[in-house]
Amino acid sequence: MSAAPEFELDEQYNYPVPPPGGWTADDLDRLPDLPPHTELIDGSLVFVSPQTRFHSRTMRLLDNALLAQAPDHLDVDREMAVRLDGKNQPEPDIVVFRQEGVTDDADQTWYRPEDLVLAVEVVSPDSVARDREAKPHKYAAAGVPHFWRVEKSNGLPVVYVYELDPATGAYTPTGIYHDRIKVSVPFPIDIDLTAINKRR
């Protein structure tokens, strides 16, 4: 079964043409007919490829585990955008955020970087450069204190953990976790990474 839908573009297909200076974060909520999970990186629209089973299962595992272990003042969401600035609004696969900084608006479409304590990106074949280079740099510059990059190895997630160095404003690697991740920050977390295909 193919992971990507089959389609053809004809002469009548209308590509979104950016205005001078590129798109802004405010444009994302107003542009019609954008594909789901469209991101904004440096004023350019980034369309996300169809998810793989590994990607979906990894997000489910991390989402459930983080939600179960997070203290009461924190919450967890999947695929919520973060407005870093006027030209950058990426959509991390998982965010852990402070509840007091978020409104009760059910129609809210993005969070502020200062509300996040952790951003997680699960690397896909089409997002390797963005998830390894562009996004971590931008999350760090916006002050997000913790970042995880998750990659596939032998069918299992491997978690690369980073912490923001306040002196340099850049992420410092603090560990690479195979099979199990057990860390004390941003709160005590213990996840069996081999449980990716378990329902409970």
mmCIF file of C-alpha atoms in Angstrom:
data_model
loop_
_atom_site.group_PDB
_atom_site.id
_atom_site.type_symbol
_atom_site.label_atom_id
_atom_site.label_comp_id
_atom_site.label_asym_id
_atom_site.label_seq_id
_atom_site.Cartn_x
_atom_site.Cartn_y
_atom_site.Cartn_z
ATOM 1 C CA MET A 1 0.000 0.000 0.000
ATOM 2 C CA SER A 2 1.405 3.400 -0.948
ATOM 3 C CA ALA A 3 1.784 5.989 1.801
ATOM 4 C CA ALA A 4 1.229 8.868 -0.612
ATOM 5 C CA PRO A 5 -2.006 9.602 -2.452
ATOM 6 C CA GLU A 6 -1.889 9.577 -6.224
ATOM 7 C CA PHE A 7 -2.877 12.818 -7.923
ATOM 8 C CA GLU A 8 -2.026 14.913 -10.927
ATOM 9 C CA LEU A 9 -1.634 18.653 -11.191
ATOM 10 C CA ASP A 10 -3.203 20.323 -14.193
ATOM 11 C CA GLU A 11 -2.891 23.825 -15.617
ATOM 12 C CA GLN A 12 -5.746 25.029 -13.419
ATOM 13 C CA TYR A 13 -4.051 24.104 -10.139
ATOM 14 C CA ASN A 14 -3.424 27.309 -8.185
ATOM 15 C CA TYR A 15 -0.237 27.306 -6.155
ATOM 16 C CA PRO A 16 -0.218 29.782 -3.252
ATOM 17 C CA VAL A 17 1.916 32.680 -4.503
ATOM 18 C CA PRO A 18 3.694 34.490 -1.658
ATOM 19 C CA PRO A 19 3.399 38.244 -1.309
ATOM 20 C CA PRO A 20 6.559 40.375 -1.457
ATOM 21 C CA GLY A 21 8.597 39.550 1.635
ATOM 22 C CA GLY A 22 6.967 36.143 2.067
ATOM 23 C CA TRP A 23 4.040 34.867 4.112
ATOM 24 C CA THR A 24 3.499 35.845 7.725
ATOM 25 C CA ALA A 25 2.233 33.837 10.672
ATOM 26 C CA ASP A 26 -1.044 35.767 10.548
ATOM 27 C CA ASP A 27 -1.577 34.521 6.974
ATOM 28 C CA LEU A 28 -1.736 30.868 8.042
ATOM 29 C CA ASP A 29 -5.167 31.224 9.636
ATOM 30 C CA ARG A 30 -6.525 33.193 6.663
ATOM 31 C CA LEU A 31 -5.206 31.344 3.616
ATOM 32 C CA PRO A 32 -7.936 29.121 2.129
ATOM 33 C CA ASP A 33 -7.491 25.447 1.275
ATOM 34 C CA LEU A 34 -4.072 24.903 2.840
ATOM 35 C CA PRO A 35 -3.244 21.252 3.489
ATOM 36 C CA PRO A 36 -3.478 20.163 7.137
ATOM 37 C CA HIS A 37 -0.385 20.838 9.256
ATOM 38 C CA THR A 38 1.103 23.458 6.923
ATOM 39 C CA GLU A 39 4.092 25.105 8.599
ATOM 40 C CA LEU A 40 5.747 28.489 8.077
ATOM 41 C CA ILE A 41 9.553 28.550 7.997
ATOM 42 C CA ASP A 42 11.300 31.822 7.169
ATOM 43 C CA GLY A 43 8.191 33.139 5.424
ATOM 44 C CA SER A 44 7.781 30.048 3.215
ATOM 45 C CA LEU A 45 4.940 27.548 3.410
ATOM 46 C CA VAL A 46 6.039 23.984 4.143
ATOM 47 C CA PHE A 47 3.582 21.208 3.267
ATOM 48 C CA VAL A 48 3.868 18.026 5.286
ATOM 49 C CA SER A 49 4.021 14.630 3.576
ATOM 50 C CA PRO A 50 1.626 11.832 4.589
ATOM 51 C CA GLN A 51 2.570 10.253 7.927
ATOM 52 C CA THR A 52 4.214 6.866 8.164
ATOM 53 C CA ARG A 53 3.065 4.262 10.651
ATOM 54 C CA PHE A 54 6.328 4.708 12.602
ATOM 55 C CA HIS A 55 5.729 8.444 12.872
ATOM 56 C CA SER A 56 2.138 8.020 14.033
ATOM 57 C CA ARG A 57 2.960 5.283 16.549
ATOM 58 C CA THR A 58 5.911 7.220 17.965
ATOM 59 C CA MET A 59 3.746 10.296 18.479
ATOM 60 C CA ARG A 60 1.083 8.172 20.189
ATOM 61 C CA LEU A 61 3.634 6.578 22.525
ATOM 62 C CA LEU A 62 5.231 9.898 23.507
ATOM 63 C CA ASP A 63 1.934 11.763 23.777
ATOM 64 C CA ASN A 64 0.381 9.162 26.084
ATOM 65 C CA ALA A 65 3.499 8.746 28.232
ATOM 66 C CA LEU A 66 4.186 12.461 28.621
ATOM 67 C CA LEU A 67 0.547 13.189 29.434
ATOM 68 C CA ALA A 68 0.494 10.461 32.085
ATOM 69 C CA GLN A 69 3.719 11.673 33.710
ATOM 70 C CA ALA A 70 3.442 15.474 33.419
ATOM 71 C CA PRO A 71 2.756 17.411 36.634
ATOM 72 C CA ASP A 72 -0.597 19.147 36.990
ATOM 73 C CA HIS A 73 0.650 22.581 35.865
ATOM 74 C CA LEU A 74 1.768 21.176 32.490
ATOM 75 C CA ASP A 75 -0.218 19.771 29.575
ATOM 76 C CA VAL A 76 0.603 17.982 26.317
ATOM 77 C CA ASP A 77 -0.679 18.400 22.756
ATOM 78 C CA ARG A 78 0.101 16.832 19.399
ATOM 79 C CA GLU A 79 0.664 18.833 16.227
ATOM 80 C CA MET A 80 -0.061 22.315 17.575
ATOM 81 C CA ALA A 81 1.685 25.237 15.918
ATOM 82 C CA VAL A 82 4.076 27.516 17.799
ATOM 83 C CA ARG A 83 4.317 31.130 16.665
ATOM 84 C CA LEU A 84 8.004 31.856 17.084
ATOM 85 C CA ASP A 85 7.850 35.197 15.274
ATOM 86 C CA GLY A 86 6.091 36.828 12.334
ATOM 87 C CA LYS A 87 7.830 34.641 9.728
ATOM 88 C CA ASN A 88 8.073 31.321 11.589
ATOM 89 C CA GLN A 89 5.241 29.120 12.800
ATOM 90 C CA PRO A 90 6.386 25.479 12.872
ATOM 91 C CA GLU A 91 4.232 22.662 14.167
ATOM 92 C CA PRO A 92 6.125 20.353 16.519
ATOM 93 C CA ASP A 93 4.878 16.784 16.663
ATOM 94 C CA ILE A 94 4.484 17.054 20.462
ATOM 95 C CA VAL A 95 4.521 20.077 22.765
ATOM 96 C CA VAL A 96 4.558 20.192 26.547
ATOM 97 C CA PHE A 97 3.349 23.573 27.768
ATOM 98 C CA ARG A 98 2.475 25.538 30.885
ATOM 99 C CA GLN A 99 -1.282 25.596 31.337
ATOM 100 C CA GLU A 100 -1.378 29.068 32.889
ATOM 101 C CA GLY A 101 -0.062 30.633 29.674
ATOM 102 C CA VAL A 102 -2.771 29.175 27.458
ATOM 103 C CA THR A 103 -6.287 30.551 27.005
ATOM 104 C CA ASP A 104 -9.484 28.530 27.255
ATOM 105 C CA ASP A 105 -10.259 29.312 23.604
ATOM 106 C CA ALA A 106 -11.136 26.007 21.920
ATOM 107 C CA ASP A 107 -10.424 27.644 18.532
ATOM 108 C CA GLN A 108 -6.844 28.555 19.432
ATOM 109 C CA THR A 109 -4.490 27.442 16.636
ATOM 110 C CA TRP A 110 -1.017 28.194 18.041
ATOM 111 C CA TYR A 111 0.997 28.591 21.238
ATOM 112 C CA ARG A 112 3.633 31.124 22.245
ATOM 113 C CA PRO A 113 7.207 29.804 22.630
ATOM 114 C CA GLU A 114 7.396 31.153 26.188
ATOM 115 C CA ASP A 115 4.583 28.771 27.181
ATOM 116 C CA LEU A 116 6.513 25.683 26.019
ATOM 117 C CA VAL A 117 8.806 23.606 28.201
ATOM 118 C CA LEU A 118 9.461 20.909 25.574
ATOM 119 C CA ALA A 119 9.155 20.611 21.792
ATOM 120 C CA VAL A 120 9.460 17.190 20.135
ATOM 121 C CA GLU A 121 10.070 16.494 16.450
ATOM 122 C CA VAL A 122 9.784 12.984 14.995
ATOM 123 C CA VAL A 123 11.998 12.989 11.915
ATOM 124 C CA SER A 124 10.441 11.982 8.582
ATOM 125 C CA PRO A 125 12.354 11.358 5.343
ATOM 126 C CA ASP A 126 11.243 14.742 3.953
ATOM 127 C CA SER A 127 11.956 16.668 7.179
ATOM 128 C CA VAL A 128 15.491 15.573 8.062
ATOM 129 C CA ALA A 129 17.190 18.939 7.460
ATOM 130 C CA ARG A 130 14.356 20.914 9.056
ATOM 131 C CA ASP A 131 14.183 18.696 12.156
ATOM 132 C CA ARG A 132 17.956 18.375 12.627
ATOM 133 C CA GLU A 133 18.982 21.941 11.835
ATOM 134 C CA ALA A 134 16.387 24.640 11.129
ATOM 135 C CA LYS A 135 13.766 23.919 13.767
ATOM 136 C CA PRO A 136 16.094 23.286 16.747
ATOM 137 C CA HIS A 137 17.932 26.519 15.963
ATOM 138 C CA LYS A 138 14.661 28.443 15.856
ATOM 139 C CA TYR A 139 13.215 26.825 19.012
ATOM 140 C CA ALA A 140 16.424 27.642 20.896
ATOM 141 C CA ALA A 141 16.457 31.245 19.651
ATOM 142 C CA ALA A 142 12.854 31.604 20.865
ATOM 143 C CA GLY A 143 13.805 30.305 24.327
ATOM 144 C CA VAL A 144 12.124 26.873 24.355
ATOM 145 C CA PRO A 145 14.104 25.204 27.186
ATOM 146 C CA HIS A 146 13.991 21.560 26.042
ATOM 147 C CA PHE A 147 13.995 19.878 22.636
ATOM 148 C CA TRP A 148 13.818 16.208 21.616
ATOM 149 C CA ARG A 149 14.570 14.901 18.150
ATOM 150 C CA VAL A 150 13.304 11.385 17.527
ATOM 151 C CA GLU A 151 14.668 9.188 14.746
ATOM 152 C CA LYS A 152 14.044 5.612 13.657
ATOM 153 C CA SER A 153 16.638 2.884 14.177
ATOM 154 C CA ASN A 154 15.788 -0.767 13.539
ATOM 155 C CA GLY A 155 12.098 0.099 13.693
ATOM 156 C CA LEU A 156 12.323 1.728 17.143
ATOM 157 C CA PRO A 157 12.507 5.369 18.244
ATOM 158 C CA VAL A 158 15.839 6.813 19.321
ATOM 159 C CA VAL A 159 15.506 10.052 21.294
ATOM 160 C CA TYR A 160 18.156 12.771 21.064
ATOM 161 C CA VAL A 161 17.731 15.118 24.033
ATOM 162 C CA TYR A 162 18.804 18.764 24.126
ATOM 163 C CA GLU A 163 18.686 21.472 26.790
ATOM 164 C CA LEU A 164 18.926 25.214 26.234
ATOM 165 C CA ASP A 165 22.170 26.781 27.452
ATOM 166 C CA PRO A 166 21.092 30.227 28.696
ATOM 167 C CA ALA A 167 24.625 31.600 28.266
ATOM 168 C CA THR A 168 24.787 30.826 24.541
ATOM 169 C CA GLY A 169 21.087 30.690 23.631
ATOM 170 C CA ALA A 170 21.770 27.372 21.859
ATOM 171 C CA TYR A 171 20.894 23.769 22.597
ATOM 172 C CA THR A 172 23.401 21.469 24.248
ATOM 173 C CA PRO A 173 23.012 17.699 23.716
ATOM 174 C CA THR A 174 22.440 15.890 27.009
ATOM 175 C CA GLY A 175 21.879 12.301 25.873
ATOM 176 C CA ILE A 176 20.889 9.763 23.237
ATOM 177 C CA TYR A 177 18.328 7.198 24.378
ATOM 178 C CA HIS A 178 17.742 3.752 22.865
ATOM 179 C CA ASP A 179 15.042 1.384 24.167
ATOM 180 C CA ARG A 180 14.239 3.600 27.175
ATOM 181 C CA ILE A 181 14.397 7.295 27.989
ATOM 182 C CA LYS A 182 14.714 8.248 31.639
ATOM 183 C CA VAL A 183 15.373 11.923 32.403
ATOM 184 C CA SER A 184 14.763 14.298 35.302
ATOM 185 C CA VAL A 185 14.015 17.455 33.289
ATOM 186 C CA PRO A 186 11.770 19.211 32.407
ATOM 187 C CA PHE A 187 10.102 16.792 34.890
ATOM 188 C CA PRO A 188 10.755 13.134 35.789
ATOM 189 C CA ILE A 189 10.102 11.112 32.623
ATOM 190 C CA ASP A 190 10.494 7.367 32.083
ATOM 191 C CA ILE A 191 9.348 5.910 28.726
ATOM 192 C CA ASP A 192 9.825 2.405 27.361
ATOM 193 C CA LEU A 193 10.625 3.142 23.719
ATOM 194 C CA THR A 194 10.252 -0.531 22.777
ATOM 195 C CA ALA A 195 6.517 -0.194 23.553
ATOM 196 C CA ILE A 196 5.918 1.701 20.303
ATOM 197 C CA ASN A 197 3.493 -0.941 19.004
ATOM 198 C CA LYS A 198 1.729 -1.690 22.276
ATOM 199 C CA ARG A 199 -1.784 -0.332 22.642
ATOM 200 C CA ARG A 200 -1.514 0.104 26.434
#
